[in-house]
Amino acid sequence: MDLDKQISIYNNSDQKTNLWNSFVDSELTGVTDDDFSILPRVLPASYWPTIKRSAYLITKFTLELLSLPEKEIRAIVPKGPIRDHLLDELEVLRFRRGRITGSYRFDMAIVGSPDPRNPPQLLEINEIGFDGLARSSFFQKTLLEHMPTLKKRLRMIDTAAAEVRNMQRLGNKIARIQYDSYNWDEEYLLRTAERLGSEVRLVCPREFDLDVDAESYPQLHHQTFKTQNQRVVIGKDWRPDAINMSFAYTLKDYQEGHHLYRRLVRSTTPQYGSFLTGLVASKSILVLLADPALQKRFLGKENALGSSILPAHLLSAPIADELIKRPQDWVIKHADGYGGQQVFMNQELENKIRKIPRSRRHEWVLQKKTELNLIEVNGLLSRPKRAISDLGVFVQYDWSNGRFQHFEVGGLMCRATNKSLKVNVSGGGLQVAVLMDRAR
């Protein structure tokens, strides 16, 4: 039977009820708050090497860049609020240890068909505190359990397990820094860690001076951080093998937690997802990735990334004034924006550019607009519809002495919406499981 027909068998109200009940029975906090499509996005297994190749090259580019001498990094990475804070206040380059271990989420777009000659295009890089990593595993697993006739044909990728296995390269005891709460994505990560024999603790540092609701968040530890013999010690005597940050950082976040983060950077306790990678999460990395000279330097060929990278320019570049004469062709993004914030296109783009002082144009990036795929979705909290969709590609890496000790594309996830051109769930979108078709 045709795959679409097989999937359509499950596109009904009974499937919604069954999935809803499974979500509720999981007892994950807030798991039903955001919409989820009962229809997966299915990609051919033959497209997997294409995704992996693009993700590998982009990851390698960023880690080669972060391995350069400080003087060269300062010369290459454009100035910006967070970049300057990381270099001048936290001094992340001065205290590098030579090893960078963590994960990325690449927000990408498949333009046209998922053909091996048509790689996904990078929209942006997320490196600390991005969402979806563990929840994607839960979505896929739960959906396949309710599609029994397709379990042999469709393959899921356990992103949460890939993350925990990569954390284990630094050790089995991981402290994950929280504010005063956590979400169900993190609850599922804890369950996965326990299943794989690791201890991940969610810790709200007392240095944040926050009130923690222990009844609502029983798995959140409220403890002090100190250093002994240059290693981090939490509470009375817990010595984690690594520290992991759970939220995306604005400049204000860095400033408010400066004294704690300064100690973490100077300690010899590794960071899983280092502050160092904040230098390549800035939207200005899109400009660097599009530079043929840098591609040749880091990847060996001027066009190594091919069509995976969209044209991008700083708004302060001489060419920008000519480019914005066709505002419909471009998107403008603040270098330090995240979660769909400070992204403008069409009329909003024109209005925003008029308000940006020339002295701050270097903080904004113009990226060529591209077309996102249209997919069929049917949400637990919404009706069937066609929606635009991105592709979240989760990458786990361990880099030392100028080469990969480990690299893995640990999972995939989509977000979809028909309410705007931004596919963030917070903007009215929904979550979509991505499965691979072994038959194609």
GROMACS .gro file of C-alpha atoms in nm:
model
  440
    1MET     CA    1   0.000   0.000   0.000
    2ASP     CA    2   0.116   0.355  -0.075
    3LEU     CA    3   0.275   0.522   0.230
    4ASP     CA    4   0.042   0.822   0.221
    5LYS     CA    5  -0.258   0.588   0.226
    6GLN     CA    6  -0.110   0.392   0.515
    7ILE     CA    7  -0.058   0.711   0.715
    8SER     CA    8  -0.407   0.840   0.627
    9ILE     CA    9  -0.557   0.541   0.810
   10TYR     CA   10  -0.439   0.707   1.132
   11ASN     CA   11  -0.557   1.058   1.045
   12ASN     CA   12  -0.876   1.058   1.250
   13SER     CA   13  -1.032   1.160   1.581
   14ASP     CA   14  -0.965   0.822   1.742
   15GLN     CA   15  -0.593   0.868   1.680
   16LYS     CA   16  -0.609   1.213   1.839
   17THR     CA   17  -0.780   1.068   2.145
   18ASN     CA   18  -0.531   0.782   2.174
   19LEU     CA   19  -0.231   1.014   2.146
   20TRP     CA   20  -0.381   1.265   2.389
   21ASN     CA   21  -0.434   0.988   2.644
   22SER     CA   22  -0.076   0.866   2.599
   23PHE     CA   23   0.052   1.219   2.649
   24VAL     CA   24  -0.151   1.258   2.968
   25ASP     CA   25  -0.050   0.913   3.095
   26SER     CA   26   0.317   1.006   3.057
   27GLU     CA   27   0.276   1.247   3.352
   28LEU     CA   28   0.521   1.486   3.188
   29THR     CA   29   0.448   1.837   3.315
   30GLY     CA   30   0.270   2.051   3.054
   31VAL     CA   31   0.309   1.797   2.773
   32THR     CA   32  -0.033   1.887   2.631
   33ASP     CA   33   0.013   2.264   2.645
   34ASP     CA   34   0.158   2.298   2.294
   35ASP     CA   35   0.001   2.159   1.978
   36PHE     CA   36   0.135   1.840   1.817
   37SER     CA   37   0.054   1.695   1.476
   38ILE     CA   38  -0.081   1.341   1.463
   39LEU     CA   39   0.067   1.326   1.112
   40PRO     CA   40   0.446   1.288   1.096
   41ARG     CA   41   0.673   1.446   0.842
   42VAL     CA   42   0.834   1.157   0.655
   43LEU     CA   43   1.168   1.192   0.478
   44PRO     CA   44   1.327   0.924   0.260
   45ALA     CA   45   1.610   0.736   0.428
   46SER     CA   46   1.816   0.807   0.115
   47TYR     CA   47   1.816   1.176   0.219
   48TRP     CA   48   1.981   1.103   0.554
   49PRO     CA   49   2.342   1.114   0.422
   50THR     CA   50   2.267   1.453   0.263
   51ILE     CA   51   2.144   1.597   0.593
   52LYS     CA   52   2.441   1.447   0.775
   53ARG     CA   53   2.695   1.585   0.527
   54SER     CA   54   2.560   1.942   0.552
   55ALA     CA   55   2.544   1.924   0.932
   56TYR     CA   56   2.896   1.781   0.951
   57LEU     CA   57   3.048   2.057   0.737
   58ILE     CA   58   2.866   2.337   0.921
   59THR     CA   59   2.970   2.195   1.257
   60LYS     CA   60   3.330   2.152   1.145
   61PHE     CA   61   3.338   2.513   1.017
   62THR     CA   62   3.226   2.647   1.356
   63LEU     CA   63   3.471   2.436   1.558
   64GLU     CA   64   3.764   2.516   1.330
   65LEU     CA   65   3.681   2.883   1.380
   66LEU     CA   66   3.664   2.845   1.759
   67SER     CA   67   4.004   2.673   1.757
   68LEU     CA   68   4.188   2.971   1.607
   69PRO     CA   69   4.415   3.197   1.813
   70GLU     CA   70   4.227   3.468   1.999
   71LYS     CA   71   4.362   3.748   1.781
   72GLU     CA   72   4.225   3.583   1.466
   73ILE     CA   73   3.885   3.509   1.619
   74ARG     CA   74   3.852   3.874   1.725
   75ALA     CA   75   3.938   3.979   1.371
   76ILE     CA   76   3.692   3.739   1.204
   77VAL     CA   77   3.383   3.738   1.429
   78PRO     CA   78   3.194   4.069   1.389
   79LYS     CA   79   3.151   4.280   1.699
   80GLY     CA   80   2.818   4.258   1.879
   81PRO     CA   81   2.683   4.284   2.235
   82ILE     CA   82   2.710   3.917   2.331
   83ARG     CA   83   3.029   3.858   2.131
   84ASP     CA   84   3.198   4.146   2.312
   85HIS     CA   85   3.076   4.028   2.653
   86LEU     CA   86   3.201   3.673   2.595
   87LEU     CA   87   3.543   3.791   2.482
   88ASP     CA   88   3.602   4.087   2.712
   89GLU     CA   89   3.408   4.009   3.029
   90LEU     CA   90   3.388   3.628   3.053
   91GLU     CA   91   3.718   3.586   2.864
   92VAL     CA   92   3.605   3.256   2.713
   93LEU     CA   93   3.906   3.240   2.482
   94ARG     CA   94   4.162   3.300   2.753
   95PHE     CA   95   4.037   2.998   2.949
   96ARG     CA   96   3.985   2.751   2.664
   97ARG     CA   97   4.082   2.394   2.753
   98GLY     CA   98   4.127   2.263   2.398
   99ARG     CA   99   3.815   2.045   2.401
  100ILE     CA  100   3.464   2.152   2.297
  101THR     CA  101   3.180   1.909   2.368
  102GLY     CA  102   2.810   1.975   2.327
  103SER     CA  103   2.525   1.993   2.080
  104TYR     CA  104   2.366   2.223   1.826
  105ARG     CA  105   2.023   2.257   1.677
  106PHE     CA  106   2.041   2.374   1.319
  107ASP     CA  107   1.717   2.531   1.200
  108MET     CA  108   1.709   2.442   0.832
  109ALA     CA  109   1.478   2.449   0.531
  110ILE     CA  110   1.430   2.188   0.262
  111VAL     CA  111   1.347   2.387  -0.049
  112GLY     CA  112   1.178   2.158  -0.297
  113SER     CA  113   1.205   1.781  -0.276
  114PRO     CA  114   1.433   1.596  -0.031
  115ASP     CA  115   1.668   1.480  -0.304
  116PRO     CA  116   2.033   1.388  -0.233
  117ARG     CA  117   2.139   1.663  -0.475
  118ASN     CA  118   1.928   1.920  -0.285
  119PRO     CA  119   2.078   1.974   0.063
  120PRO     CA  120   1.884   2.150   0.339
  121GLN     CA  121   1.954   2.522   0.378
  122LEU     CA  122   2.070   2.666   0.709
  123LEU     CA  123   1.849   2.934   0.865
  124GLU     CA  124   2.034   2.969   1.197
  125ILE     CA  125   2.240   2.791   1.462
  126ASN     CA  126   2.122   2.734   1.821
  127GLU     CA  127   2.383   2.622   2.070
  128ILE     CA  128   2.273   2.661   2.434
  129GLY     CA  129   1.931   2.611   2.589
  130PHE     CA  130   1.750   2.529   2.266
  131ASP     CA  131   1.425   2.338   2.300
  132GLY     CA  132   1.294   2.022   2.138
  133LEU     CA  133   1.589   1.790   2.191
  134ALA     CA  134   1.430   1.540   2.428
  135ARG     CA  135   1.069   1.603   2.333
  136SER     CA  136   1.141   1.496   1.977
  137SER     CA  137   1.226   1.148   2.108
  138PHE     CA  138   0.901   1.132   2.303
  139PHE     CA  139   0.694   1.248   2.004
  140GLN     CA  140   0.841   0.993   1.767
  141LYS     CA  141   0.822   0.703   2.010
  142THR     CA  142   0.462   0.777   2.109
  143LEU     CA  143   0.346   0.834   1.752
  144LEU     CA  144   0.498   0.508   1.625
  145GLU     CA  145   0.339   0.315   1.911
  146HIS     CA  146   0.002   0.426   1.772
  147MET     CA  147   0.092   0.345   1.410
  148PRO     CA  148   0.167  -0.029   1.446
  149THR     CA  149   0.144  -0.112   1.075
  150LEU     CA  150   0.426   0.135   1.002
  151LYS     CA  151   0.672   0.056   1.282
  152LYS     CA  152   0.889  -0.162   1.059
  153ARG     CA  153   0.893   0.082   0.769
  154LEU     CA  154   0.944   0.413   0.951
  155ARG     CA  155   1.254   0.478   1.158
  156MET     CA  156   1.274   0.709   1.457
  157ILE     CA  157   1.596   0.868   1.585
  158ASP     CA  158   1.631   0.890   1.964
  159THR     CA  159   1.770   1.240   2.009
  160ALA     CA  160   1.756   1.233   2.388
  161ALA     CA  161   1.964   0.915   2.397
  162ALA     CA  162   2.218   1.064   2.155
  163GLU     CA  163   2.250   1.366   2.386
  164VAL     CA  164   2.302   1.158   2.699
  165ARG     CA  165   2.558   0.935   2.526
  166ASN     CA  166   2.751   1.244   2.421
  167MET     CA  167   2.734   1.385   2.775
  168GLN     CA  168   2.879   1.054   2.898
  169ARG     CA  169   3.195   1.133   2.704
  170LEU     CA  170   3.262   1.385   2.982
  171GLY     CA  171   3.127   1.166   3.263
  172ASN     CA  172   2.808   1.032   3.416
  173LYS     CA  173   2.735   1.319   3.655
  174ILE     CA  174   2.600   1.628   3.480
  175ALA     CA  175   2.473   1.945   3.653
  176ARG     CA  176   2.218   2.130   3.439
  177ILE     CA  177   2.180   2.493   3.543
  178GLN     CA  178   1.818   2.612   3.557
  179TYR     CA  179   1.634   2.925   3.659
  180ASP     CA  180   1.345   2.857   3.898
  181SER     CA  181   1.165   2.591   3.691
  182TYR     CA  182   1.199   2.324   3.424
  183ASN     CA  183   0.981   2.189   3.145
  184TRP     CA  184   0.876   1.845   3.028
  185ASP     CA  185   1.153   1.835   2.768
  186GLU     CA  186   1.398   1.830   3.057
  187GLU     CA  187   1.190   1.578   3.251
  188TYR     CA  188   1.216   1.339   2.958
  189LEU     CA  189   1.591   1.402   2.934
  190LEU     CA  190   1.622   1.301   3.301
  191ARG     CA  191   1.429   0.980   3.236
  192THR     CA  192   1.655   0.900   2.942
  193ALA     CA  193   1.968   0.970   3.146
  194GLU     CA  194   1.848   0.738   3.421
  195ARG     CA  195   1.771   0.465   3.165
  196LEU     CA  196   2.124   0.496   3.025
  197GLY     CA  197   2.295   0.499   3.365
  198SER     CA  198   2.373   0.871   3.400
  199GLU     CA  199   2.283   1.123   3.667
  200VAL     CA  200   2.162   1.458   3.535
  201ARG     CA  201   2.065   1.700   3.812
  202LEU     CA  202   1.863   2.013   3.751
  203VAL     CA  203   2.012   2.283   3.974
  204CYS     CA  204   1.899   2.639   4.038
  205PRO     CA  205   2.206   2.822   4.176
  206ARG     CA  206   2.137   3.011   4.498
  207GLU     CA  207   2.350   3.283   4.343
  208PHE     CA  208   2.049   3.368   4.121
  209ASP     CA  209   1.857   3.473   4.437
  210LEU     CA  210   1.534   3.312   4.314
  211ASP     CA  211   1.248   3.152   4.503
  212VAL     CA  212   1.203   2.788   4.402
  213ASP     CA  213   0.861   2.624   4.429
  214ALA     CA  214   0.970   2.280   4.549
  215GLU     CA  215   0.617   2.141   4.535
  216SER     CA  216   0.567   2.233   4.168
  217TYR     CA  217   0.924   2.142   4.069
  218PRO     CA  218   1.029   1.851   4.291
  219GLN     CA  219   1.325   1.756   4.068
  220LEU     CA  220   1.486   2.099   4.094
  221HIS     CA  221   1.775   2.134   4.343
  222HIS     CA  222   1.834   2.481   4.494
  223GLN     CA  223   2.203   2.487   4.586
  224THR     CA  224   2.517   2.700   4.599
  225PHE     CA  225   2.807   2.673   4.355
  226LYS     CA  226   3.167   2.700   4.468
  227THR     CA  227   3.507   2.591   4.340
  228GLN     CA  228   3.765   2.375   4.518
  229ASN     CA  229   4.098   2.301   4.355
  230GLN     CA  230   3.959   2.468   4.044
  231ARG     CA  231   3.670   2.216   4.022
  232VAL     CA  232   3.301   2.304   4.065
  233VAL     CA  233   3.137   2.179   4.384
  234ILE     CA  234   2.757   2.203   4.420
  235GLY     CA  235   2.587   2.205   4.757
  236LYS     CA  236   2.789   2.038   5.028
  237ASP     CA  237   3.006   1.801   4.829
  238TRP     CA  238   2.860   1.704   4.487
  239ARG     CA  239   3.128   1.726   4.221
  240PRO     CA  240   2.976   1.699   3.873
  241ASP     CA  241   3.178   1.574   3.577
  242ALA     CA  242   3.042   1.859   3.363
  243ILE     CA  243   2.815   2.162   3.369
  244ASN     CA  244   2.533   2.213   3.119
  245MET     CA  245   2.328   2.530   3.066
  246SER     CA  246   1.953   2.489   3.013
  247PHE     CA  247   1.843   2.824   2.869
  248ALA     CA  248   1.932   3.056   2.582
  249TYR     CA  249   2.127   3.360   2.698
  250THR     CA  250   2.050   3.722   2.636
  251LEU     CA  251   2.309   3.985   2.724
  252LYS     CA  252   2.104   4.059   3.036
  253ASP     CA  253   2.128   3.694   3.145
  254TYR     CA  254   2.504   3.696   3.105
  255GLN     CA  255   2.532   4.018   3.301
  256GLU     CA  256   2.303   3.912   3.586
  257GLY     CA  257   2.487   3.582   3.640
  258HIS     CA  258   2.829   3.724   3.559
  259HIS     CA  259   3.008   3.632   3.882
  260LEU     CA  260   2.886   3.271   3.870
  261TYR     CA  261   2.961   3.228   3.500
  262ARG     CA  262   3.304   3.383   3.542
  263ARG     CA  263   3.385   3.113   3.799
  264LEU     CA  264   3.252   2.838   3.574
  265VAL     CA  265   3.463   2.955   3.281
  266ARG     CA  266   3.776   2.965   3.497
  267SER     CA  267   3.719   2.624   3.656
  268THR     CA  268   3.856   2.304   3.508
  269THR     CA  269   3.514   2.137   3.524
  270PRO     CA  270   3.413   2.096   3.157
  271GLN     CA  271   3.106   2.264   3.016
  272TYR     CA  272   2.876   2.053   2.803
  273GLY     CA  273   2.768   2.322   2.559
  274SER     CA  274   3.039   2.575   2.628
  275PHE     CA  275   2.986   2.951   2.655
  276LEU     CA  276   3.256   2.959   2.388
  277THR     CA  277   3.000   2.844   2.130
  278GLY     CA  278   2.801   3.162   2.190
  279LEU     CA  279   3.043   3.317   1.944
  280VAL     CA  280   2.902   3.103   1.661
  281ALA     CA  281   2.536   3.116   1.767
  282SER     CA  282   2.525   3.484   1.676
  283LYS     CA  283   2.345   3.541   1.346
  284SER     CA  284   2.670   3.691   1.221
  285ILE     CA  285   2.792   3.332   1.175
  286LEU     CA  286   2.561   3.324   0.870
  287VAL     CA  287   2.781   3.590   0.708
  288LEU     CA  288   3.099   3.398   0.791
  289LEU     CA  289   2.960   3.068   0.662
  290ALA     CA  290   2.875   3.239   0.332
  291ASP     CA  291   3.232   3.363   0.288
  292PRO     CA  292   3.415   3.152   0.019
  293ALA     CA  293   3.757   3.236   0.164
  294LEU     CA  294   3.659   3.104   0.508
  295GLN     CA  295   3.499   2.793   0.357
  296LYS     CA  296   3.826   2.723   0.178
  297ARG     CA  297   4.029   2.784   0.494
  298PHE     CA  298   3.818   2.564   0.722
  299LEU     CA  299   3.672   2.308   0.479
  300GLY     CA  300   3.923   2.297   0.193
  301LYS     CA  301   3.702   2.436  -0.087
  302GLU     CA  302   3.549   2.776  -0.157
  303ASN     CA  303   3.209   2.621  -0.225
  304ALA     CA  304   3.231   2.331   0.021
  305LEU     CA  305   2.892   2.413   0.172
  306GLY     CA  306   2.724   2.461  -0.165
  307SER     CA  307   2.358   2.558  -0.150
  308SER     CA  308   2.334   2.466   0.222
  309ILE     CA  309   2.430   2.826   0.298
  310LEU     CA  310   2.216   3.119   0.190
  311PRO     CA  311   2.374   3.452   0.091
  312ALA     CA  312   2.413   3.672   0.399
  313HIS     CA  313   2.565   4.014   0.468
  314LEU     CA  314   2.603   4.249   0.762
  315LEU     CA  315   2.368   4.543   0.731
  316SER     CA  316   2.679   4.761   0.770
  317ALA     CA  317   2.837   4.614   0.452
  318PRO     CA  318   2.863   4.849   0.153
  319ILE     CA  319   2.648   4.615  -0.056
  320ALA     CA  320   2.358   4.625   0.190
  321ASP     CA  321   2.212   4.955   0.067
  322GLU     CA  322   2.175   4.805  -0.279
  323LEU     CA  323   2.029   4.478  -0.151
  324ILE     CA  324   1.753   4.635   0.055
  325LYS     CA  325   1.613   4.803  -0.253
  326ARG     CA  326   1.445   4.462  -0.298
  327PRO     CA  327   1.322   4.404   0.058
  328GLN     CA  328   1.101   4.115  -0.054
  329ASP     CA  329   1.417   3.910  -0.121
  330TRP     CA  330   1.567   3.939   0.227
  331VAL     CA  331   1.516   3.873   0.596
  332ILE     CA  332   1.683   4.088   0.861
  333LYS     CA  333   1.792   3.935   1.193
  334HIS     CA  334   1.955   4.084   1.498
  335ALA     CA  335   2.285   3.910   1.568
  336ASP     CA  336   2.180   3.815   1.921
  337GLY     CA  337   1.811   3.744   1.866
  338TYR     CA  338   1.666   3.400   1.940
  339GLY     CA  339   1.331   3.220   1.947
  340GLY     CA  340   1.208   3.412   1.642
  341GLN     CA  341   1.262   3.744   1.818
  342GLN     CA  342   1.404   4.038   1.622
  343VAL     CA  343   1.346   3.875   1.283
  344PHE     CA  344   1.179   4.096   1.022
  345MET     CA  345   1.073   4.060   0.660
  346ASN     CA  346   0.865   4.237   0.396
  347GLN     CA  347   0.715   4.566   0.521
  348GLU     CA  348   0.840   4.501   0.875
  349LEU     CA  349   1.192   4.479   0.735
  350GLU     CA  350   1.166   4.820   0.569
  351ASN     CA  351   1.021   4.976   0.883
  352LYS     CA  352   1.291   4.824   1.103
  353ILE     CA  353   1.583   4.927   0.884
  354ARG     CA  354   1.469   5.290   0.897
  355LYS     CA  355   1.492   5.278   1.277
  356ILE     CA  356   1.840   5.124   1.303
  357PRO     CA  357   2.115   5.385   1.354
  358ARG     CA  358   2.407   5.345   1.115
  359SER     CA  359   2.634   5.310   1.416
  360ARG     CA  360   2.453   4.985   1.508
  361ARG     CA  361   2.409   4.832   1.165
  362HIS     CA  362   2.692   4.587   1.233
  363GLU     CA  363   2.458   4.418   1.484
  364TRP     CA  364   2.212   4.317   1.208
  365VAL     CA  365   2.235   4.050   0.939
  366LEU     CA  366   2.063   4.036   0.603
  367GLN     CA  367   1.993   3.680   0.491
  368LYS     CA  368   1.845   3.579   0.157
  369LYS     CA  369   1.484   3.474   0.197
  370THR     CA  370   1.408   3.114   0.110
  371GLU     CA  371   1.094   2.905   0.075
  372LEU     CA  372   0.994   2.660   0.347
  373ASN     CA  373   0.817   2.335   0.260
  374LEU     CA  374   0.440   2.302   0.286
  375ILE     CA  375   0.330   1.991   0.475
  376GLU     CA  376  -0.003   1.843   0.586
  377VAL     CA  377  -0.060   1.859   0.963
  378ASN     CA  378  -0.344   1.775   1.200
  379GLY     CA  379  -0.290   1.901   1.550
  380LEU     CA  380  -0.411   1.761   1.879
  381LEU     CA  381  -0.536   2.112   1.957
  382SER     CA  382  -0.624   2.221   1.601
  383ARG     CA  383  -0.777   2.116   1.271
  384PRO     CA  384  -0.615   1.962   0.962
  385LYS     CA  385  -0.431   2.217   0.748
  386ARG     CA  386  -0.134   2.282   0.525
  387ALA     CA  387   0.148   2.465   0.698
  388ILE     CA  388   0.500   2.583   0.630
  389SER     CA  389   0.764   2.380   0.809
  390ASP     CA  390   1.130   2.406   0.900
  391LEU     CA  391   1.361   2.116   0.984
  392GLY     CA  392   1.538   2.103   1.318
  393VAL     CA  393   1.862   1.904   1.291
  394PHE     CA  394   2.018   1.804   1.624
  395VAL     CA  395   2.394   1.752   1.625
  396GLN     CA  396   2.615   1.608   1.900
  397TYR     CA  397   2.991   1.669   1.880
  398ASP     CA  398   3.313   1.621   2.074
  399TRP     CA  399   3.607   1.817   1.931
  400SER     CA  400   3.964   1.805   2.058
  401ASN     CA  401   4.310   1.876   1.915
  402GLY     CA  402   4.167   2.013   1.593
  403ARG     CA  403   3.949   1.717   1.499
  404PHE     CA  404   3.629   1.533   1.588
  405GLN     CA  405   3.648   1.271   1.858
  406HIS     CA  406   3.279   1.216   1.795
  407PHE     CA  407   3.018   1.354   1.556
  408GLU     CA  408   2.655   1.249   1.526
  409VAL     CA  409   2.333   1.381   1.382
  410GLY     CA  410   2.128   1.272   1.680
  411GLY     CA  411   1.779   1.356   1.563
  412LEU     CA  412   1.528   1.560   1.366
  413MET     CA  413   1.217   1.762   1.448
  414CYS     CA  414   0.986   2.003   1.267
  415ARG     CA  415   0.782   2.303   1.366
  416ALA     CA  416   0.497   2.412   1.142
  417THR     CA  417   0.255   2.704   1.120
  418ASN     CA  418  -0.002   2.863   0.892
  419LYS     CA  419  -0.024   3.182   1.101
  420SER     CA  420   0.299   3.358   1.007
  421LEU     CA  421   0.626   3.318   0.818
  422LYS     CA  422   0.799   3.228   1.145
  423VAL     CA  423   0.765   2.866   1.249
  424ASN     CA  424   0.821   2.901   1.623
  425VAL     CA  425   0.572   2.712   1.837
  426SER     CA  426   0.536   3.017   2.062
  427GLY     CA  427   0.413   3.209   1.757
  428GLY     CA  428   0.117   2.979   1.702
  429GLY     CA  429   0.289   2.682   1.547
  430LEU     CA  430   0.284   2.315   1.632
  431GLN     CA  431   0.537   2.037   1.677
  432VAL     CA  432   0.582   1.765   1.415
  433ALA     CA  433   0.765   1.435   1.450
  434VAL     CA  434   1.012   1.352   1.170
  435LEU     CA  435   1.045   0.988   1.067
  436MET     CA  436   1.264   0.825   0.804
  437ASP     CA  437   1.116   0.595   0.538
  438ARG     CA  438   1.338   0.288   0.506
  439ALA     CA  439   1.174   0.198   0.173
  440ARG     CA  440   1.294   0.513  -0.006
   0.00000   0.00000   0.00000
